[in-house]
Every structure is written in C-alpha cells, then in structure tokens.
mmCIF file of C-alpha atoms in Angstrom:
data_model
loop_
_atom_site.group_PDB
_atom_site.id
_atom_site.type_symbol
_atom_site.label_atom_id
_atom_site.label_comp_id
_atom_site.label_asym_id
_atom_site.label_seq_id
_atom_site.Cartn_x
_atom_site.Cartn_y
_atom_site.Cartn_z
ATOM 1 C CA MET A 340 122.960 73.065 180.070
ATOM 2 C CA ASN A 341 126.390 71.485 179.155
ATOM 3 C CA TYR A 342 128.352 71.467 176.262
ATOM 4 C CA ILE A 343 127.292 67.604 175.590
ATOM 5 C CA GLU A 344 124.244 68.235 176.850
ATOM 6 C CA LYS A 345 123.759 70.843 174.080
ATOM 7 C CA LEU A 346 124.962 68.297 171.962
ATOM 8 C CA GLY A 347 122.769 65.980 172.853
ATOM 9 C CA PHE A 348 119.932 67.772 172.521
ATOM 10 C CA LYS A 349 120.488 68.526 168.920
ATOM 11 C CA ALA A 350 121.154 64.367 168.165
ATOM 12 C CA LYS A 351 117.606 63.524 170.094
ATOM 13 C CA ASP A 352 116.180 66.284 167.600
ATOM 14 C CA CYS A 353 116.862 64.491 164.562
ATOM 15 C CA LYS A 354 117.196 61.097 165.157
ATOM 16 C CA ALA A 355 113.501 59.959 164.833
ATOM 17 C CA GLU A 356 114.563 61.361 160.994
ATOM 18 C CA ILE A 357 117.686 59.349 160.267
ATOM 19 C CA ALA A 358 115.972 56.007 162.133
ATOM 20 C CA ASN A 359 113.113 56.753 159.447
ATOM 21 C CA ALA A 360 114.934 57.655 156.525
ATOM 22 C CA SER A 361 114.680 55.142 153.426
ATOM 23 C CA SER A 362 117.648 53.108 152.522
ATOM 24 C CA ALA A 363 117.788 55.427 149.524
ATOM 25 C CA GLN A 364 117.811 58.085 151.416
ATOM 26 C CA LYS A 365 121.090 56.704 153.681
ATOM 27 C CA ASN A 366 122.843 55.960 150.480
ATOM 28 C CA ASP A 367 122.565 58.876 149.154
ATOM 29 C CA ALA A 368 124.470 60.792 151.921
ATOM 30 C CA LEU A 369 126.895 57.987 151.974
ATOM 31 C CA LEU A 370 127.530 58.734 148.251
ATOM 32 C CA GLU A 371 127.798 62.664 148.733
ATOM 33 C CA ILE A 372 130.338 62.240 151.720
ATOM 34 C CA ALA A 373 132.851 59.710 149.753
ATOM 35 C CA HIS A 374 132.656 62.209 146.958
ATOM 36 C CA VAL A 375 132.856 65.317 149.292
ATOM 37 C CA LEU A 376 136.474 63.831 150.759
ATOM 38 C CA ARG A 377 137.564 62.600 147.047
ATOM 39 C CA ARG A 378 136.943 66.923 146.231
ATOM 40 C CA ASN A 379 139.071 68.263 149.291
ATOM 41 C CA CYS A 380 141.510 65.697 149.369
ATOM 42 C CA ASP A 381 144.196 68.580 149.375
ATOM 43 C CA MET A 382 142.593 70.581 152.540
ATOM 44 C CA ILE A 383 142.219 67.005 154.398
ATOM 45 C CA ARG A 384 145.655 66.800 153.814
ATOM 46 C CA GLU A 385 146.507 70.175 154.944
ATOM 47 C CA GLU A 386 144.527 69.631 158.544
ATOM 48 C CA ASN A 387 145.968 66.413 159.204
ATOM 49 C CA LEU A 388 149.451 67.822 158.392
ATOM 50 C CA LYS A 389 148.920 70.301 161.357
ATOM 51 C CA ASP A 390 148.283 67.836 163.633
ATOM 52 C CA LEU A 391 151.073 65.373 162.418
ATOM 53 C CA LYS A 392 153.641 68.679 163.329
ATOM 54 C CA ALA A 393 152.167 69.609 166.425
ATOM 55 C CA ALA A 394 152.159 65.542 167.413
ATOM 56 C CA ALA A 395 155.832 65.713 165.875
ATOM 57 C CA ALA A 396 156.697 68.674 168.524
ATOM 58 C CA ARG A 397 155.156 66.702 171.431
ATOM 59 C CA GLY A 398 157.218 64.042 170.909
ATOM 60 C CA MET A 399 154.665 61.324 169.594
ATOM 61 C CA SER A 400 156.726 58.062 168.558
ATOM 62 C CA GLU A 401 156.698 57.078 165.141
ATOM 63 C CA VAL A 402 154.737 54.043 164.922
ATOM 64 C CA MET A 403 151.539 56.578 166.485
ATOM 65 C CA GLN A 404 152.181 59.015 163.951
ATOM 66 C CA ASP A 405 151.094 56.749 161.500
ATOM 67 C CA ARG A 406 148.132 56.104 162.613
ATOM 68 C CA LEU A 407 147.627 59.726 162.536
ATOM 69 C CA ARG A 408 148.614 60.654 159.262
ATOM 70 C CA LEU A 409 145.978 60.876 156.422
ATOM 71 C CA ASP A 410 147.361 60.227 153.195
ATOM 72 C CA ASP A 411 146.002 59.730 149.589
ATOM 73 C CA LYS A 412 145.478 56.063 149.916
ATOM 74 C CA ARG A 413 143.834 56.520 153.344
ATOM 75 C CA ILE A 414 141.418 59.721 152.255
ATOM 76 C CA GLU A 415 140.285 57.149 149.399
ATOM 77 C CA GLY A 416 140.170 54.434 151.311
ATOM 78 C CA MET A 417 137.598 56.166 153.385
ATOM 79 C CA ALA A 418 135.695 57.097 150.746
ATOM 80 C CA ALA A 419 135.581 53.944 149.207
ATOM 81 C CA ALA A 420 134.791 52.514 152.693
ATOM 82 C CA CYS A 421 131.755 55.009 152.570
ATOM 83 C CA GLU A 422 130.375 53.716 148.696
ATOM 84 C CA LYS A 423 130.562 49.976 150.199
ATOM 85 C CA LEU A 424 128.555 50.474 153.192
ATOM 86 C CA CYS A 425 126.039 51.804 149.997
ATOM 87 C CA ALA A 426 126.053 47.848 149.095
ATOM 88 C CA ALA A 427 125.969 46.867 151.828
ATOM 89 C CA SER A 428 121.871 45.779 152.888
ATOM 90 C CA ASP A 429 120.119 47.677 155.524
ATOM 91 C CA PRO A 430 119.570 46.215 158.662
ATOM 92 C CA VAL A 431 117.282 48.683 160.397
ATOM 93 C CA GLY A 432 114.016 46.637 159.180
ATOM 94 C CA GLU A 433 115.063 43.004 159.092
ATOM 95 C CA ILE A 434 113.214 40.644 160.026
ATOM 96 C CA ILE A 435 114.620 38.605 162.674
ATOM 97 C CA GLY A 436 112.234 36.158 163.986
ATOM 98 C CA GLY A 437 108.683 35.469 164.522
ATOM 99 C CA GLU A 438 105.871 33.085 165.544
ATOM 100 C CA VAL A 439 101.667 33.147 165.839
ATOM 101 C CA ARG A 440 101.079 32.684 169.291
ATOM 102 C CA PRO A 441 98.076 29.730 169.996
ATOM 103 C CA ASN A 442 95.915 33.025 170.612
ATOM 104 C CA GLY A 443 96.279 34.096 167.486
ATOM 105 C CA MET A 444 98.537 37.341 168.216
ATOM 106 C CA LYS A 445 101.809 37.772 165.466
ATOM 107 C CA ILE A 446 104.479 38.176 166.933
ATOM 108 C CA THR A 447 107.371 39.657 164.816
ATOM 109 C CA ARG A 448 111.164 40.836 166.078
ATOM 110 C CA VAL A 449 112.465 43.097 163.894
ATOM 111 C CA ARG A 450 115.880 45.429 164.194
ATOM 112 C CA VAL A 451 115.897 49.022 164.843
ATOM 113 C CA PRO A 452 119.067 51.603 165.444
ATOM 114 C CA MET A 453 119.660 52.305 168.774
ATOM 115 C CA GLY A 454 119.276 55.780 169.048
ATOM 116 C CA VAL A 455 122.081 58.115 169.692
ATOM 117 C CA ILE A 456 125.730 56.708 170.039
ATOM 118 C CA GLY A 457 128.470 58.038 171.248
ATOM 119 C CA ILE A 458 132.262 57.547 170.196
ATOM 120 C CA ILE A 459 135.091 57.980 171.824
ATOM 121 C CA TYR A 460 138.156 57.085 170.434
ATOM 122 C CA GLU A 461 142.010 58.129 169.657
ATOM 123 C CA SER A 462 144.213 59.337 166.988
ATOM 124 C CA ARG A 463 143.248 57.564 164.307
ATOM 125 C CA PRO A 464 141.051 60.193 162.436
ATOM 126 C CA ASN A 465 139.725 57.391 159.418
ATOM 127 C CA VAL A 466 137.525 56.130 162.722
ATOM 128 C CA THR A 467 135.702 59.648 161.840
ATOM 129 C CA VAL A 468 134.396 58.682 158.755
ATOM 130 C CA ASP A 469 134.663 54.926 159.240
ATOM 131 C CA ALA A 470 132.376 55.325 162.980
ATOM 132 C CA ALA A 471 129.928 58.396 161.089
ATOM 133 C CA ALA A 472 129.275 56.066 158.100
ATOM 134 C CA LEU A 473 128.057 52.638 160.034
ATOM 135 C CA CYS A 474 126.229 55.056 162.154
ATOM 136 C CA LEU A 475 124.511 56.872 159.028
ATOM 137 C CA LYS A 476 123.879 53.187 157.785
ATOM 138 C CA SER A 477 122.082 51.441 160.534
ATOM 139 C CA GLY A 478 120.083 54.874 161.696
ATOM 140 C CA ASN A 479 121.698 56.433 164.413
ATOM 141 C CA ALA A 480 122.936 60.065 165.113
ATOM 142 C CA VAL A 481 126.362 60.305 166.633
ATOM 143 C CA ILE A 482 128.307 61.943 168.938
ATOM 144 C CA LEU A 483 132.215 61.525 167.997
ATOM 145 C CA ARG A 484 135.221 62.445 170.959
ATOM 146 C CA GLY A 485 138.634 61.939 169.058
ATOM 147 C CA GLY A 486 141.768 62.432 170.582
ATOM 148 C CA LYS A 487 143.469 65.908 170.538
ATOM 149 C CA GLU A 488 146.219 64.878 168.601
ATOM 150 C CA ALA A 489 143.453 64.206 165.602
ATOM 151 C CA ILE A 490 141.535 67.617 166.654
ATOM 152 C CA ASN A 491 141.932 69.322 163.097
ATOM 153 C CA SER A 492 141.543 66.891 160.889
ATOM 154 C CA ASN A 493 138.868 65.299 162.667
ATOM 155 C CA ILE A 494 136.867 68.711 162.682
ATOM 156 C CA CYS A 495 137.893 68.523 158.966
ATOM 157 C CA LEU A 496 136.642 66.028 158.188
ATOM 158 C CA VAL A 497 133.041 66.230 160.264
ATOM 159 C CA LYS A 498 132.833 69.978 158.449
ATOM 160 C CA LEU A 499 132.854 67.785 155.217
ATOM 161 C CA MET A 500 130.493 65.428 156.042
ATOM 162 C CA GLN A 501 128.155 67.088 157.718
ATOM 163 C CA GLN A 502 127.807 68.912 154.059
ATOM 164 C CA ALA A 503 127.283 66.057 152.201
ATOM 165 C CA ILE A 504 124.811 65.234 154.661
ATOM 166 C CA ARG A 505 122.889 68.277 153.984
ATOM 167 C CA VAL A 506 122.941 68.112 150.344
ATOM 168 C CA ALA A 507 121.224 64.794 150.586
ATOM 169 C CA GLY A 508 118.423 66.530 152.082
ATOM 170 C CA LEU A 509 119.053 65.277 155.720
ATOM 171 C CA PRO A 510 119.666 66.722 158.820
ATOM 172 C CA GLU A 511 123.557 67.734 159.682
ATOM 173 C CA SER A 512 123.226 66.897 163.424
ATOM 174 C CA ILE A 513 123.190 63.202 162.737
ATOM 175 C CA VAL A 514 126.955 63.444 162.507
ATOM 176 C CA GLN A 515 128.265 65.790 165.184
ATOM 177 C CA LEU A 516 131.781 65.581 166.498
ATOM 178 C CA VAL A 517 132.919 66.801 170.249
ATOM 179 C CA GLU A 518 135.353 69.530 169.381
ATOM 180 C CA ASP A 519 136.506 71.112 173.258
ATOM 181 C CA THR A 520 139.172 67.866 173.823
ATOM 182 C CA ASP A 521 139.033 69.438 177.865
ATOM 183 C CA ARG A 522 138.729 65.873 179.820
ATOM 184 C CA GLY A 523 135.683 67.092 181.856
ATOM 185 C CA VAL A 524 133.685 67.088 178.357
ATOM 186 C CA ALA A 525 134.738 63.385 178.092
ATOM 187 C CA LEU A 526 133.363 62.964 181.450
ATOM 188 C CA ASP A 527 130.151 64.532 181.008
ATOM 189 C CA MET A 528 129.785 62.308 177.725
ATOM 190 C CA MET A 529 130.801 59.088 180.046
ATOM 191 C CA GLN A 530 127.621 60.364 181.961
ATOM 192 C CA ALA A 531 125.484 61.901 179.436
ATOM 193 C CA ASN A 532 122.298 59.328 180.476
ATOM 194 C CA GLY A 533 118.854 60.794 178.726
ATOM 195 C CA PHE A 534 120.981 61.907 175.573
ATOM 196 C CA LEU A 535 122.982 58.695 174.550
ATOM 197 C CA ASP A 536 121.655 55.205 174.206
ATOM 198 C CA VAL A 537 124.913 53.691 174.048
ATOM 199 C CA LEU A 538 128.944 55.109 174.479
ATOM 200 C CA ILE A 539 131.793 52.675 172.616
ATOM 201 C CA PRO A 540 135.332 53.741 173.341
ATOM 202 C CA ARG A 541 138.058 52.551 171.069
ATOM 203 C CA GLY A 542 141.992 52.802 171.708
ATOM 204 C CA GLY A 543 144.730 52.227 174.130
ATOM 205 C CA ALA A 544 143.891 49.844 177.608
ATOM 206 C CA ARG A 545 143.687 53.413 179.446
ATOM 207 C CA LEU A 546 140.772 54.846 177.472
ATOM 208 C CA ILE A 547 138.552 51.788 177.532
ATOM 209 C CA GLN A 548 139.082 51.279 180.845
ATOM 210 C CA THR A 549 138.598 55.117 182.125
ATOM 211 C CA VAL A 550 135.465 54.229 180.152
ATOM 212 C CA VAL A 551 134.078 51.134 181.421
ATOM 213 C CA LYS A 552 134.816 52.068 185.275
ATOM 214 C CA THR A 553 133.239 55.858 184.843
ATOM 215 C CA ALA A 554 130.372 55.924 182.526
ATOM 216 C CA THR A 555 126.755 55.576 183.632
ATOM 217 C CA VAL A 556 125.363 55.158 180.598
ATOM 218 C CA PRO A 557 125.698 51.770 178.671
ATOM 219 C CA VAL A 558 129.062 50.608 177.052
ATOM 220 C CA ILE A 559 130.411 48.102 174.546
ATOM 221 C CA GLU A 560 133.687 47.430 175.271
ATOM 222 C CA THR A 561 136.051 47.430 172.450
ATOM 223 C CA GLY A 562 139.074 45.475 172.841
ATOM 224 C CA THR A 563 142.773 46.652 173.396
ATOM 225 C CA GLY A 564 144.541 43.533 171.932
ATOM 226 C CA ASN A 565 147.205 41.385 173.463
ATOM 227 C CA CYS A 566 147.069 38.793 170.446
ATOM 228 C CA HIS A 567 149.163 35.836 170.583
ATOM 229 C CA VAL A 568 150.729 33.046 167.582
ATOM 230 C CA TYR A 569 151.309 29.386 169.466
ATOM 231 C CA VAL A 570 153.526 27.515 167.255
ATOM 232 C CA ASP A 571 153.079 24.095 167.954
ATOM 233 C CA ALA A 572 155.398 21.534 167.731
ATOM 234 C CA SER A 573 154.473 19.804 163.964
ATOM 235 C CA ALA A 574 153.836 23.394 162.307
ATOM 236 C CA ASP A 575 155.033 24.564 158.981
ATOM 237 C CA LEU A 576 157.732 26.686 160.603
ATOM 238 C CA ASN A 577 157.938 28.557 156.863
ATOM 239 C CA MET A 578 154.769 29.507 157.523
ATOM 240 C CA ALA A 579 155.007 29.964 161.144
ATOM 241 C CA VAL A 580 157.705 32.698 160.507
ATOM 242 C CA ASP A 581 155.131 34.031 157.797
ATOM 243 C CA ILE A 582 152.245 34.768 160.199
ATOM 244 C CA THR A 583 154.028 35.991 163.410
ATOM 245 C CA ASP A 584 156.022 38.102 160.648
ATOM 246 C CA ASN A 585 152.908 39.895 159.303
ATOM 247 C CA GLY A 586 150.921 39.581 162.796
ATOM 248 C CA LYS A 587 154.028 41.354 163.991
ATOM 249 C CA THR A 588 155.479 44.349 161.333
ATOM 250 C CA GLN A 589 152.556 44.239 158.816
ATOM 251 C CA ARG A 590 151.140 47.198 161.058
ATOM 252 C CA PRO A 591 151.956 46.864 164.796
ATOM 253 C CA SER A 592 150.156 49.868 165.599
ATOM 254 C CA VAL A 593 146.994 48.279 165.283
ATOM 255 C CA CYS A 594 145.029 46.152 168.075
ATOM 256 C CA ASN A 595 145.017 42.721 165.584
ATOM 257 C CA ALA A 596 148.774 42.999 165.847
ATOM 258 C CA VAL A 597 150.391 40.228 167.164
ATOM 259 C CA GLU A 598 152.475 41.123 170.853
ATOM 260 C CA SER A 599 153.227 37.657 171.923
ATOM 261 C CA CYS A 600 154.356 34.202 170.189
ATOM 262 C CA LEU A 601 154.309 30.817 172.373
ATOM 263 C CA VAL A 602 156.578 28.153 170.729
ATOM 264 C CA HIS A 603 156.400 24.114 171.696
ATOM 265 C CA ARG A 604 159.674 23.257 172.850
ATOM 266 C CA ASP A 605 160.164 20.356 170.201
ATOM 267 C CA VAL A 606 160.879 23.355 167.662
ATOM 268 C CA ALA A 607 162.095 26.209 169.449
ATOM 269 C CA GLU A 608 165.329 25.479 168.770
ATOM 270 C CA ASP A 609 164.716 25.593 164.836
ATOM 271 C CA PHE A 610 161.919 28.406 164.865
ATOM 272 C CA LEU A 611 163.251 30.991 166.992
ATOM 273 C CA PRO A 612 166.449 32.043 164.598
ATOM 274 C CA ARG A 613 164.693 32.106 161.869
ATOM 275 C CA LEU A 614 161.984 33.989 163.291
ATOM 276 C CA LYS A 615 164.531 36.591 164.586
ATOM 277 C CA GLU A 616 166.326 36.954 161.681
ATOM 278 C CA ARG A 617 162.858 38.182 159.915
ATOM 279 C CA LEU A 618 162.181 40.439 162.561
ATOM 280 C CA ASP A 619 165.636 41.867 162.537
ATOM 281 C CA LYS A 620 164.662 43.351 159.264
ATOM 282 C CA HIS A 621 162.097 45.663 160.820
ATOM 283 C CA SER A 622 164.612 46.032 164.371
ATOM 284 C CA VAL A 623 161.607 44.142 166.168
ATOM 285 C CA GLU A 624 162.878 44.209 170.252
ATOM 286 C CA ILE A 625 162.531 40.737 171.510
ATOM 287 C CA ARG A 626 161.386 40.549 175.382
ATOM 288 C CA GLY A 627 161.708 36.231 175.955
ATOM 289 C CA CYS A 628 162.004 33.730 178.380
ATOM 290 C CA GLU A 629 165.277 32.221 180.397
ATOM 291 C CA LEU A 630 164.829 29.841 177.285
ATOM 292 C CA THR A 631 164.614 32.253 174.505
ATOM 293 C CA ARG A 632 167.629 34.058 175.626
ATOM 294 C CA MET A 633 169.530 30.396 175.548
ATOM 295 C CA ILE A 634 168.407 30.098 171.638
ATOM 296 C CA LEU A 635 168.721 33.536 170.584
ATOM 297 C CA GLY A 636 171.529 35.015 172.816
ATOM 298 C CA ASP A 637 171.705 37.558 175.626
ATOM 299 C CA GLU A 638 170.522 40.916 172.984
ATOM 300 C CA VAL A 639 166.909 39.428 174.016
ATOM 301 C CA VAL A 640 165.343 40.482 177.141
ATOM 302 C CA LEU A 641 164.411 38.684 179.822
ATOM 303 C CA ALA A 642 160.718 39.120 179.795
ATOM 304 C CA THR A 643 158.452 40.152 183.297
ATOM 305 C CA ASP A 644 154.919 39.075 183.347
ATOM 306 C CA GLU A 645 153.768 42.573 182.709
ATOM 307 C CA ASP A 646 155.392 42.253 178.908
ATOM 308 C CA TYR A 647 153.109 39.272 178.547
ATOM 309 C CA VAL A 648 150.397 40.991 179.339
ATOM 310 C CA THR A 649 151.240 44.284 177.367
ATOM 311 C CA GLU A 650 150.019 45.540 174.333
ATOM 312 C CA PHE A 651 153.028 46.972 172.870
ATOM 313 C CA LEU A 652 151.645 48.843 169.779
ATOM 314 C CA ASP A 653 154.879 49.192 168.399
ATOM 315 C CA TYR A 654 157.910 47.272 167.409
ATOM 316 C CA ILE A 655 158.292 44.546 170.464
ATOM 317 C CA ILE A 656 157.458 40.854 170.621
ATOM 318 C CA SER A 657 157.390 39.055 173.933
ATOM 319 C CA ILE A 658 157.920 35.696 173.507
ATOM 320 C CA LYS A 659 158.178 32.432 175.854
ATOM 321 C CA VAL A 660 158.752 28.464 174.865
ATOM 322 C CA VAL A 661 155.907 25.892 176.401
ATOM 323 C CA ASP A 662 156.500 22.633 176.513
ATOM 324 C CA SER A 663 152.568 21.551 175.496
ATOM 325 C CA LEU A 664 149.088 22.831 173.624
ATOM 326 C CA ARG A 665 147.645 22.374 177.072
ATOM 327 C CA GLU A 666 150.629 25.617 178.659
ATOM 328 C CA ALA A 667 150.382 27.169 175.430
ATOM 329 C CA ILE A 668 146.630 27.705 176.119
ATOM 330 C CA GLU A 669 146.765 28.296 180.008
ATOM 331 C CA HIS A 670 148.829 30.782 179.004
ATOM 332 C CA ILE A 671 146.456 32.483 176.531
ATOM 333 C CA ASN A 672 143.304 32.334 178.307
ATOM 334 C CA SER A 673 145.695 33.702 181.290
ATOM 335 C CA TYR A 674 147.446 37.042 179.622
ATOM 336 C CA SER A 675 145.115 37.586 176.417
ATOM 337 C CA THR A 676 142.697 40.819 176.219
ATOM 338 C CA GLY A 677 139.843 38.101 174.699
ATOM 339 C CA HIS A 678 141.116 39.539 171.182
ATOM 340 C CA SER A 679 142.589 37.065 168.474
ATOM 341 C CA GLU A 680 144.862 34.121 168.931
ATOM 342 C CA CYS A 681 146.665 32.173 166.225
ATOM 343 C CA ILE A 682 148.115 28.533 166.149
ATOM 344 C CA VAL A 683 150.057 27.666 163.220
ATOM 345 C CA THR A 684 149.721 23.420 163.237
ATOM 346 C CA GLU A 685 149.517 20.852 161.034
ATOM 347 C CA SER A 686 147.670 18.902 163.396
ATOM 348 C CA LEU A 687 143.727 18.467 163.345
ATOM 349 C CA PHE A 688 143.757 17.218 166.771
ATOM 350 C CA SER A 689 145.457 20.932 167.855
ATOM 351 C CA ALA A 690 143.210 23.182 165.989
ATOM 352 C CA GLU A 691 140.661 21.514 167.385
ATOM 353 C CA GLU A 692 141.457 21.769 170.676
ATOM 354 C CA PHE A 693 142.614 25.260 170.165
ATOM 355 C CA GLN A 694 139.615 26.680 168.693
ATOM 356 C CA LYS A 695 137.624 25.107 171.451
ATOM 357 C CA ARG A 696 139.048 25.817 174.773
ATOM 358 C CA VAL A 697 140.772 29.050 173.661
ATOM 359 C CA ASP A 698 138.648 32.155 175.111
ATOM 360 C CA SER A 699 139.145 35.152 172.102
ATOM 361 C CA ALA A 700 136.556 36.962 169.733
ATOM 362 C CA ALA A 701 138.837 35.019 167.017
ATOM 363 C CA VAL A 702 140.582 32.130 166.938
ATOM 364 C CA TYR A 703 142.719 31.264 163.983
ATOM 365 C CA VAL A 704 144.505 27.879 162.214
ATOM 366 C CA ASN A 705 147.383 29.219 160.021
ATOM 367 C CA CYS A 706 146.714 32.502 159.290
ATOM 368 C CA SER A 707 147.204 35.852 160.704
ATOM 369 C CA THR A 708 145.543 37.753 163.665
ATOM 370 C CA ARG A 709 145.291 40.814 161.452
ATOM 371 C CA PHE A 710 142.148 40.039 159.363
ATOM 372 C CA THR A 711 140.212 40.454 162.309
ATOM 373 C CA ASP A 712 138.878 43.377 160.532
ATOM 374 C CA GLY A 713 134.818 44.298 160.024
ATOM 375 C CA ASP A 714 135.794 44.678 156.339
ATOM 376 C CA GLU A 715 138.059 41.408 156.023
ATOM 377 C CA PHE A 716 135.331 39.542 157.629
ATOM 378 C CA GLY A 717 132.759 40.883 154.865
ATOM 379 C CA LEU A 718 130.966 43.280 157.377
ATOM 380 C CA GLY A 719 132.039 46.350 155.610
ATOM 381 C CA ALA A 720 133.315 48.986 157.495
ATOM 382 C CA GLU A 721 133.702 48.598 161.766
ATOM 383 C CA ILE A 722 132.963 49.963 164.947
ATOM 384 C CA GLY A 723 135.604 48.372 166.225
ATOM 385 C CA ILE A 724 136.227 44.581 167.729
ATOM 386 C CA SER A 725 134.103 43.823 170.461
ATOM 387 C CA THR A 726 135.930 41.420 173.447
ATOM 388 C CA GLN A 727 132.390 41.511 175.460
ATOM 389 C CA LYS A 728 130.310 38.889 175.431
ATOM 390 C CA LEU A 729 126.880 40.870 175.825
ATOM 391 C CA HIS A 730 125.330 42.226 172.875
ATOM 392 C CA ALA A 731 128.145 42.160 170.270
ATOM 393 C CA ARG A 732 131.678 40.250 169.914
ATOM 394 C CA GLY A 733 134.599 40.877 167.578
ATOM 395 C CA PRO A 734 134.440 42.847 164.601
ATOM 396 C CA MET A 735 131.017 45.170 164.707
ATOM 397 C CA GLY A 736 129.633 46.154 161.464
ATOM 398 C CA LEU A 737 126.033 47.622 160.625
ATOM 399 C CA ARG A 738 124.027 45.197 162.964
ATOM 400 C CA ALA A 739 125.917 45.479 165.883
ATOM 401 C CA LEU A 740 124.590 48.807 165.606
ATOM 402 C CA THR A 741 121.098 48.187 165.838
ATOM 403 C CA THR A 742 118.863 46.564 168.397
ATOM 404 C CA GLU A 743 115.416 44.578 168.264
ATOM 405 C CA LYS A 744 111.979 45.444 168.714
ATOM 406 C CA TRP A 745 109.044 43.660 169.134
ATOM 407 C CA LEU A 746 105.983 44.012 167.098
ATOM 408 C CA VAL A 747 102.641 42.448 168.384
ATOM 409 C CA ASN A 748 99.677 42.074 166.241
ATOM 410 C CA GLY A 749 96.177 41.361 167.586
ATOM 411 C CA ASN A 750 92.463 40.748 167.302
ATOM 412 C CA GLY A 751 91.264 41.660 170.933
ATOM 413 C CA GLN A 752 92.991 39.086 172.733
ATOM 414 C CA ILE A 753 93.002 40.068 176.675
ATOM 415 C CA ARG A 754 95.059 38.512 179.348
ATOM 416 C CA LYS A 755 93.393 35.801 181.708
#
C-alpha cells in the first residue's frame, strides 16, 4: 500500500460520517476553524515565513512570492470565508426536481456529496483553507496536495483545521494533507482509482495539463486564465483604461487577471497612449503588434503568437489592434483559455454579439475580469474556476462539489 492509498483509506473510512453530518455539525466545525486560525495567527505567519525565505533563496519572482505570502489580512480573510460558508445554504439533500410517473412511482432527484475529493494546487496556501472548508460544508472528505513551496504553511494550516474538526466532534481525516512533495506521490494521487471520486487541479497551465493527461481518476479541469479586454470603436476610453489597468495590475498573479488587450483600429491612436501612461506606473511590459509599436514606439516588444497565447501572471501584457468586432471575437476564441473576457463598448449590438459569440466561462460588458470569483459571484469561497463544460463551468462553489442521486419510491410496481 503506497502513501496515497493510506490517506485514501482514512478518507473513505470517514466519508460516510461527513456525508451524513448535519448542517449544524458542519457549521460548528467551520466556526471552530475560523477561531483556531485567528488564535494562531502568529504561528501561521512564522511557518509561512519559512516558505517565503526558501522561495527567495530559489529566486522566485516577487509576483509569485505574493501568491505565497500569508499576512494578517489574508489569514483573517480565510477565517472570514469559513464564517461566510456557515451562512450559505447546505446543498446536501437539496431537492433538484422530481415527478410522479404514470405507474405511480415517485421519483426525486437530490444533491449528495461526491465522496472523497483530491485537490492538487500550487503556491497559494489560502487555497488549503478555502478548499477544505468548501469540501467540509458540501459533505466531502478531501485530500490536499499543495506545492512544495508552501509545505510549511500547509502543514500548519491543516494541523490547525484537524484540531478544530476534532473539537467539533467530527473525524480529523475529513481533511488530510499530502506531506510528501515527491512528484511520484503526485502521480499516485492522479491514479488513485478506488480512493478518489474526483480530482481537481488548481494552478498553472503545466500543472493542469499534466493532471488532465496523466490522471486515471475523473478530473474537473480548472482553468488557466488567458483573459482578454476588447476596446470597441464606441468605447468610453477612460472606462477602458480603468478596466484594463485593473485587470492587469490589481493582482497580476491570479487566473482572472487580464493578459491581452485588443483595440479597435478607430480608437487605437487615442486609447493606446492613455493605456501606456497608466501601465507605466506599474512598469508593465507591453508586447504589441506592428501597429501598436508604430503608435507607442520601439520600447514596445514585437508580439509573437506565443505572446498572444501566454498566461503571463506578471506585469506583462500583449496588445493587438484589430479592424472589427468580428476579428476581436475570432482572436479571442482562437487564443483564449475559455476563462474570462471583457468588451468595453457603448454599442448594445456589439455587447450582445460579444456575449453571444465569445466561448468562455464568463463574458463581461464594461466591467473588470477580476470579478470572476466565487465570492464576487455570491457563491462564497470557490474551489476553482472551471473552464470545461461537463459538470461545472465558471466559479465552482458548494453545489459544484455535489452530484445527484435519484430516489425512487413505489408500492409494488414491476416492469412488464
């Protein structure tokens, strides 16, 4: 029996208990987790500092170190997210639909937990708490495998959560952490058939594609975010600058950050200098098409097809001038990862065409892609942003962590 199988057995042993736990029991555990995080804030920061020092020694970029960092504000955010989940309706047992058949059988569809969920993710230790809390509230056991860069933070957080779960009277194995960071162990997790009911990867394109291509257990693919803003010919240019700047610089290391800006030729000469002036305040590197370089100068790097397909997660943006709304839509559907796209326009026709024809999980008109988030969409914390079309798409909250069961009641019917 390998290491993952040992964790899997523990998870399977307790999955029935958490699946059938009352809303009150689960909420008690979540409140206790919030309490223990606040009470041990200093210890969490100390363990996180070990990870940050190791990351700096390995030459990790400042942007990526920001993803790794846990300060008082972020710890409070994790605690508050647990409390918010307490107020959320419990999806387990929710009646989805039903009918009485002509033969008298009563059929009811209800939500039930998936069982044991595996989550593989990178860098951001706040995911450890968010994911565990969502799985707990939705009645699932969870096995977490974070990146080695956050191992000290994750061990600390999971031990604290297990302590809180015990205090609430539930088995601590509801939440487990893979403490062995060897890649071979990650492979075992991807192929833990019979133990994991579903595996959810969160992270960069390489991690997600590795899981999708290697896993033999069912996978929900959460997306890398090559997100776009298209500035239409009728756009309010001040609004367009604000939205593009917010999408790119407010937090460039996250999946809903803007990576590419498309600009209609009719407004490019007016808009692009304004945008550059704003982006220069954050030292954003611009990689643009030939016309972008003609307008903004040789300091703009000539963009390649690779630049238009890349999720930079950094202070870098690709820009292309386009001749029409149609060209913008075709470009996005060709280069996007299907995450989040925005059009800035005053034209109702352009807005409706963009939302109808762009094939992404979230499509915006006149607002930042940074809102693609479970909390911002009213779901509470999220497990990730799904860019696939089966089971779940977009921000995945509590209901996305359940499946359905068909309950059939009769009084002796037999099939003829």
